[in-house]
Coordinates of C-alpha atoms in Angstrom, one line a residue:
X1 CA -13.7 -7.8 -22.1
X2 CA -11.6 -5.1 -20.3
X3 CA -9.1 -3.9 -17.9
X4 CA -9.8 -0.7 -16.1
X5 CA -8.3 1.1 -13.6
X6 CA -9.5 4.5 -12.6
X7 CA -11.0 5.8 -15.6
X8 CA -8.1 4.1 -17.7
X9 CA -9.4 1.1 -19.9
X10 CA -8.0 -1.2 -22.1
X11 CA -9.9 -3.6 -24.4
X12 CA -8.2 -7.1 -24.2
X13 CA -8.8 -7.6 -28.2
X14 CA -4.7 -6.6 -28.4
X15 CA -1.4 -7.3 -26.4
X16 CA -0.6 -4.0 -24.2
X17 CA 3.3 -3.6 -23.5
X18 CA 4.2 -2.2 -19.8
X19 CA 7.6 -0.4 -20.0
X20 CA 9.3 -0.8 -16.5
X21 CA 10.8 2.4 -14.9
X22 CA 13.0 1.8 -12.0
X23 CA 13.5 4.1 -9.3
X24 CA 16.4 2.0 -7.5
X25 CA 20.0 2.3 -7.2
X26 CA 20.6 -1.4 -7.5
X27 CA 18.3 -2.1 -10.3
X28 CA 20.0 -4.9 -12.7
X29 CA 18.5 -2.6 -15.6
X30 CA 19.0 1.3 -15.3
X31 CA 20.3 1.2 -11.4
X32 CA 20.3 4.8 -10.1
X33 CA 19.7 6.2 -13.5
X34 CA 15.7 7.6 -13.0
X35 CA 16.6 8.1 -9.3
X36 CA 16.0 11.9 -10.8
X37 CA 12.2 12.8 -11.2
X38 CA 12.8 15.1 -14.6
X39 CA 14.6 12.1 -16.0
X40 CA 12.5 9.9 -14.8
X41 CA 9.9 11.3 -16.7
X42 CA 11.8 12.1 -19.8
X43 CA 12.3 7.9 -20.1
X44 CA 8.5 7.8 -19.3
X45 CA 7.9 10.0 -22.3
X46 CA 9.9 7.8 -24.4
X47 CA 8.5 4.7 -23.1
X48 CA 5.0 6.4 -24.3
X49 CA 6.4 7.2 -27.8
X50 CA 7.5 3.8 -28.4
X51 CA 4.0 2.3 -27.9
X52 CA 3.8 1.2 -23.9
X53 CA 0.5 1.7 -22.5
X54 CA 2.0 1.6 -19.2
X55 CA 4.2 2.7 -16.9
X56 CA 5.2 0.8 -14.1
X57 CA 7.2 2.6 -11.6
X58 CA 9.2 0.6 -9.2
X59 CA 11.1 1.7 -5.9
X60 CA 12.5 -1.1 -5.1
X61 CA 14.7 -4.0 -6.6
X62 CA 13.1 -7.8 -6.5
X63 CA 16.3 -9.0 -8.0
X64 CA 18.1 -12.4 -6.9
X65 CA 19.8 -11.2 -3.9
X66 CA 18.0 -7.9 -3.3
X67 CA 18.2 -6.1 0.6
X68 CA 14.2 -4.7 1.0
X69 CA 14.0 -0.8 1.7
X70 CA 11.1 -0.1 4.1
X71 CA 7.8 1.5 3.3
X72 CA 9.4 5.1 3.6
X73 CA 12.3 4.7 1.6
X74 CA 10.3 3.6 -0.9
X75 CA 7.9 5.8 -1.6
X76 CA 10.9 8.9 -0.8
X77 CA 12.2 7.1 -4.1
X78 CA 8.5 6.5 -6.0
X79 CA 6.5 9.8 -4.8
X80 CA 8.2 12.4 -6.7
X81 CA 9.1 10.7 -9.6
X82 CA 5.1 8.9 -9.7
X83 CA 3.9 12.9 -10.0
X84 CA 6.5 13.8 -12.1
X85 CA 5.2 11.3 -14.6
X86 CA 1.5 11.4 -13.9
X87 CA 2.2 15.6 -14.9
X88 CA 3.6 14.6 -18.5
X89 CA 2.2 10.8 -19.6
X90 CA -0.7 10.3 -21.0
X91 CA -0.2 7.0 -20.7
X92 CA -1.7 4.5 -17.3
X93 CA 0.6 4.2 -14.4
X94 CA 1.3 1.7 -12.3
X95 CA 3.1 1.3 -8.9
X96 CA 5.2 -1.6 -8.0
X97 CA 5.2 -2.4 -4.2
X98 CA 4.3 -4.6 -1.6
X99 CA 3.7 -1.9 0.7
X100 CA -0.3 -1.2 1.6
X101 CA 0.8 2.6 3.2
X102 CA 2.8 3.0 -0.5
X103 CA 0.0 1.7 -2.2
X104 CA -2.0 4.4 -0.7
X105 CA 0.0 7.1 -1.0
X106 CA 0.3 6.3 -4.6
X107 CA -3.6 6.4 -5.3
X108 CA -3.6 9.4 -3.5
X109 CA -1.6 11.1 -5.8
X110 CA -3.2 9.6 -9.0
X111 CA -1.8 6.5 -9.8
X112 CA -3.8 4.0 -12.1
X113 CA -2.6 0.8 -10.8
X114 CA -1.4 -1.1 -8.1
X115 CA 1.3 -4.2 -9.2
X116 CA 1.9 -6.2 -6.1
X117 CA 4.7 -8.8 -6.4
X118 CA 3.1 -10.2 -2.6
X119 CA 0.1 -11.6 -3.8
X120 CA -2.3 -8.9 -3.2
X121 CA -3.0 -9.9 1.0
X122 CA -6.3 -8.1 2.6
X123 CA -4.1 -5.5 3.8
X124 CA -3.4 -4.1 0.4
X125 CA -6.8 -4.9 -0.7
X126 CA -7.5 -2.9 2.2
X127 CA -5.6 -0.7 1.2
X128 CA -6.9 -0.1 -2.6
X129 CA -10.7 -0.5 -1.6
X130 CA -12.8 2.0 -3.3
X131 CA -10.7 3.4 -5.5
X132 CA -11.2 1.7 -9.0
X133 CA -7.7 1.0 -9.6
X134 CA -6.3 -1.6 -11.7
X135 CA -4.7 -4.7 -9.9
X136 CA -1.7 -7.0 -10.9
X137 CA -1.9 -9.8 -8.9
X138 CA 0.8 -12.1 -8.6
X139 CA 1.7 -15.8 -8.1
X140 CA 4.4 -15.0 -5.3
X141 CA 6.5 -17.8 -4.9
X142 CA 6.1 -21.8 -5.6
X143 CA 5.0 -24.4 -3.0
X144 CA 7.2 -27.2 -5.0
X145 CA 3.7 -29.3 -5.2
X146 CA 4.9 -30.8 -8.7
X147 CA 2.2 -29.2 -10.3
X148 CA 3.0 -25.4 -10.7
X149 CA 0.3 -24.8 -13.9
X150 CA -2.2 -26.1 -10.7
X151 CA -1.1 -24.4 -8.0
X152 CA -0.8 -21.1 -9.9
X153 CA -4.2 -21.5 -11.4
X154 CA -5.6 -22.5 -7.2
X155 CA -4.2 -19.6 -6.2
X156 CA -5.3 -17.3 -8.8
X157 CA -9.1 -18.7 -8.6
X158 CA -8.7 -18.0 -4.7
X159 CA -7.4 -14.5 -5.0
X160 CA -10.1 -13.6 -7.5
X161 CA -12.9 -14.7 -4.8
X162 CA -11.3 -12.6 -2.2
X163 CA -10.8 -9.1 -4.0
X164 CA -14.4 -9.6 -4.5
X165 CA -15.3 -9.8 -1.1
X166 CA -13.2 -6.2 -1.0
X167 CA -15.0 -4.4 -4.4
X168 CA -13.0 -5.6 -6.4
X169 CA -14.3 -7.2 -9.8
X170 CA -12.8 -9.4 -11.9
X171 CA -12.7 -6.4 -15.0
X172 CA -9.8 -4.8 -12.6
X173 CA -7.9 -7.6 -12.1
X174 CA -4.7 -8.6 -13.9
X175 CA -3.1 -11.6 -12.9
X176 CA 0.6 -12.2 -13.2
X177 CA 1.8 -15.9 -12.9
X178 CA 5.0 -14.8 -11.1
X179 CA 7.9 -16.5 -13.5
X180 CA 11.4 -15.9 -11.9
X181 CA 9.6 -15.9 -8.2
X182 CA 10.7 -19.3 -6.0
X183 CA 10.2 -21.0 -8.9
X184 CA 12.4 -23.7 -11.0
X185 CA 13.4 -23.4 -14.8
X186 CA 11.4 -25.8 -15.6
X187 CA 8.2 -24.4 -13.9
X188 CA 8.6 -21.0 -15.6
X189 CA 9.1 -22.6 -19.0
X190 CA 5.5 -24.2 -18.2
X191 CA 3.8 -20.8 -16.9
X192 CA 5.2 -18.9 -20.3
X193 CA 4.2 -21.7 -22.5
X194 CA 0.9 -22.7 -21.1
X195 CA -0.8 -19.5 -20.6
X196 CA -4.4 -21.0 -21.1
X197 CA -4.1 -23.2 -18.5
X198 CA -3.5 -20.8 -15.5
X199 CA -6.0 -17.4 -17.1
X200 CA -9.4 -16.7 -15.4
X201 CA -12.0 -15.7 -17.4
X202 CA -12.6 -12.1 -16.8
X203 CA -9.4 -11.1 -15.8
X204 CA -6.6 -9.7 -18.0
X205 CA -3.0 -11.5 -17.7
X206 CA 0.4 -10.6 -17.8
X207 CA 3.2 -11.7 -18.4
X208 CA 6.7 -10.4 -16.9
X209 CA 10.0 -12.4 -18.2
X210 CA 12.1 -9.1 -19.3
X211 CA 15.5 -10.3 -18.9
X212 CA 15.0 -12.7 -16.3
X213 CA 16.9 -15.6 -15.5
X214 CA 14.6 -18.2 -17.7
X215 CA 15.7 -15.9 -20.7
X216 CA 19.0 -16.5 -20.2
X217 CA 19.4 -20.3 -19.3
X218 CA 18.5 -22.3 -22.3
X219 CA 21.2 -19.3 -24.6
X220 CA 24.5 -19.9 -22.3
X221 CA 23.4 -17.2 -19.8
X222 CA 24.3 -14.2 -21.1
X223 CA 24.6 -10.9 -19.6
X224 CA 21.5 -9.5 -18.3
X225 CA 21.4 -6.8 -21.1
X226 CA 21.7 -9.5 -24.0
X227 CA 18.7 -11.0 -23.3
X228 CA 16.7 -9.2 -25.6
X229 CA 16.0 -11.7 -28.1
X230 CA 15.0 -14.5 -25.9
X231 CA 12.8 -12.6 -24.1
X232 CA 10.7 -11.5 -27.4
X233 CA 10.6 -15.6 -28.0
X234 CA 8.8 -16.1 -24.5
X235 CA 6.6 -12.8 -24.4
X236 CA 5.4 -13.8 -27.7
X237 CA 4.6 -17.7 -26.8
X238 CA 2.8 -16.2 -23.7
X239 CA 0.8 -13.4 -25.7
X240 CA -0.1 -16.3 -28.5
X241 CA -1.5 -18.3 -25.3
X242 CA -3.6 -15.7 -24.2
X243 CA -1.1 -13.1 -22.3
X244 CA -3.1 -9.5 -22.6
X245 CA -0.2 -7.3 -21.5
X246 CA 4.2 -7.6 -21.5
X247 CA 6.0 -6.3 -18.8
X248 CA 9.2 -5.5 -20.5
X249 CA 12.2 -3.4 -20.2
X250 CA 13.2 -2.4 -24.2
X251 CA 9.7 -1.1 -25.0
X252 CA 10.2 -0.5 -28.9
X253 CA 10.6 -4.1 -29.5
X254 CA 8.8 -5.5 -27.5
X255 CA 5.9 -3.5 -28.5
X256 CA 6.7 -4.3 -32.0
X257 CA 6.6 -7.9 -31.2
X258 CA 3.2 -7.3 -29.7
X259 CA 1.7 -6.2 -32.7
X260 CA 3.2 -9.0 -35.3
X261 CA 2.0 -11.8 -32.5
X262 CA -1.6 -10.0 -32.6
X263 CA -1.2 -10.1 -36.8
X264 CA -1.0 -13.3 -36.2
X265 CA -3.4 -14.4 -33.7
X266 CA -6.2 -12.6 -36.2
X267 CA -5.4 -15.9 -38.6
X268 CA -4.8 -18.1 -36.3
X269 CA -8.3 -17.3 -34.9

């Protein structure tokens, strides 16, 4: 089984790290700091280095609290720094917007991946038909139903049957169950720790908790840059429960984490 995007593919026998690159002045993370495309790309580079096998370029903050930038804004902030990187990395990259006229423009200039924090609505399906690019769909926001491990797996099984009706197959589908999006502590501890219960056959998974507020809550809360640790315990409980590729934002580690959790899923399998 594989995940391909536009000529890009990854084998889901291993867990793939995908090193998050903000292009925001507001980011919790590295605010204003890539804002600079030859920058931008230098942390892309290292990203590469340390093992990522994505980039995922975001223009726009989806923090607690966040004010939304419209479609031109963003893509002012993600066009020059997305060709800045797809000139020097090797690596797949991956554009994070809700935007269909982003989404667009990004393809049009080369980028791999579309990660849609919206759920992936016909519009950007729309938007993506034809191209072969990869897809991270994700669980938006919960319904409070009582049964978030059944409501994400509905809406996941729904979603699939829809990007087919646009081209898209399941082999360029990755879905993400949204932890930290409208949902309670106690739901995101669920999605992390019962991966198996939400994956569709065929598609790849991912999992983003990189410093998010789950990471924090059962450790005191600590500051959003000392989450490091905690976030290695739930990307590995997700990867050991079937999670195919990490969203995270200290790459080394986490991609050394990755390969000791896929050590150990060889013996455990």
């Amino acid at each position: 089984m594989e995940f391909t995007a536009r000529g890009k593919v990854f084998p889901l026998d291993k867990t793939y790290v995908m090193g998050i690159l903000n292009v925001t002045p507001d980011s919790f993370s590295d605010g204003g700091r890539y804002l600079d495309p030859e920058r931008a790309l230098e942390r892309a580079l290292e990203m590469e280095e340390q093992g990522a096998g994505i980039i995922d370029i975001g223009g726009q903050s989806t923090r607690p609290g966040y004010e939304a930038v419209d479609a031109m804004e963003e893509w002012g902030r993600i066009g020059p720094v997305l060709k800045a990187v797809l000139r020097g990395a090797k690596a797949a990259v991956s554009v994070d917007t809700f935007y269909p006229q982003v989404a667009q423009r990004a393809l049009e200039a080369g980028a791999h991946i579309i990660n849609d924090v919206s759920g992936f609505g016909d519009d950007m399906l729309r938007a993506v038909w034809g191209s072969g690019c990869g897809c991270v769909i994700m669980h938006p926001r919960g319904a409070g139903s009582g049964d978030i491990l059944g409501e994400v797996r509905a809406f996941f099984e729904e979603r699939l049957e829809r990007a087919e009706r646009f081209g898209v197959g399941p082999g360029q589908i990755c879905f993400d169950p949204g932890v930290g999006f409208g949902k309670t502590y106690e739901d995101n501890l669920r999605l992390i720790a019962h991966v198996g219960r939400t994956k569709i056959p065929g598609c790849a998974y991912l999992m983003a908790a990189s410093r998010k507020r789950v990471t924090g809550e059962p450790c005191g809360n600590p500051p959003f840059e000392e989450r490091l640790a905690a976030t290695i315990a739930a990307h590995t409980a997700a990867a050991l429960g079937g999670a195919d590729l990490l969203r995270a934002h200290d790459v080394r580690e986490a991609v050394q984490a990755a390969r000791m959790t896929d050590a150990l899923k060889g013996v455990i399998n």
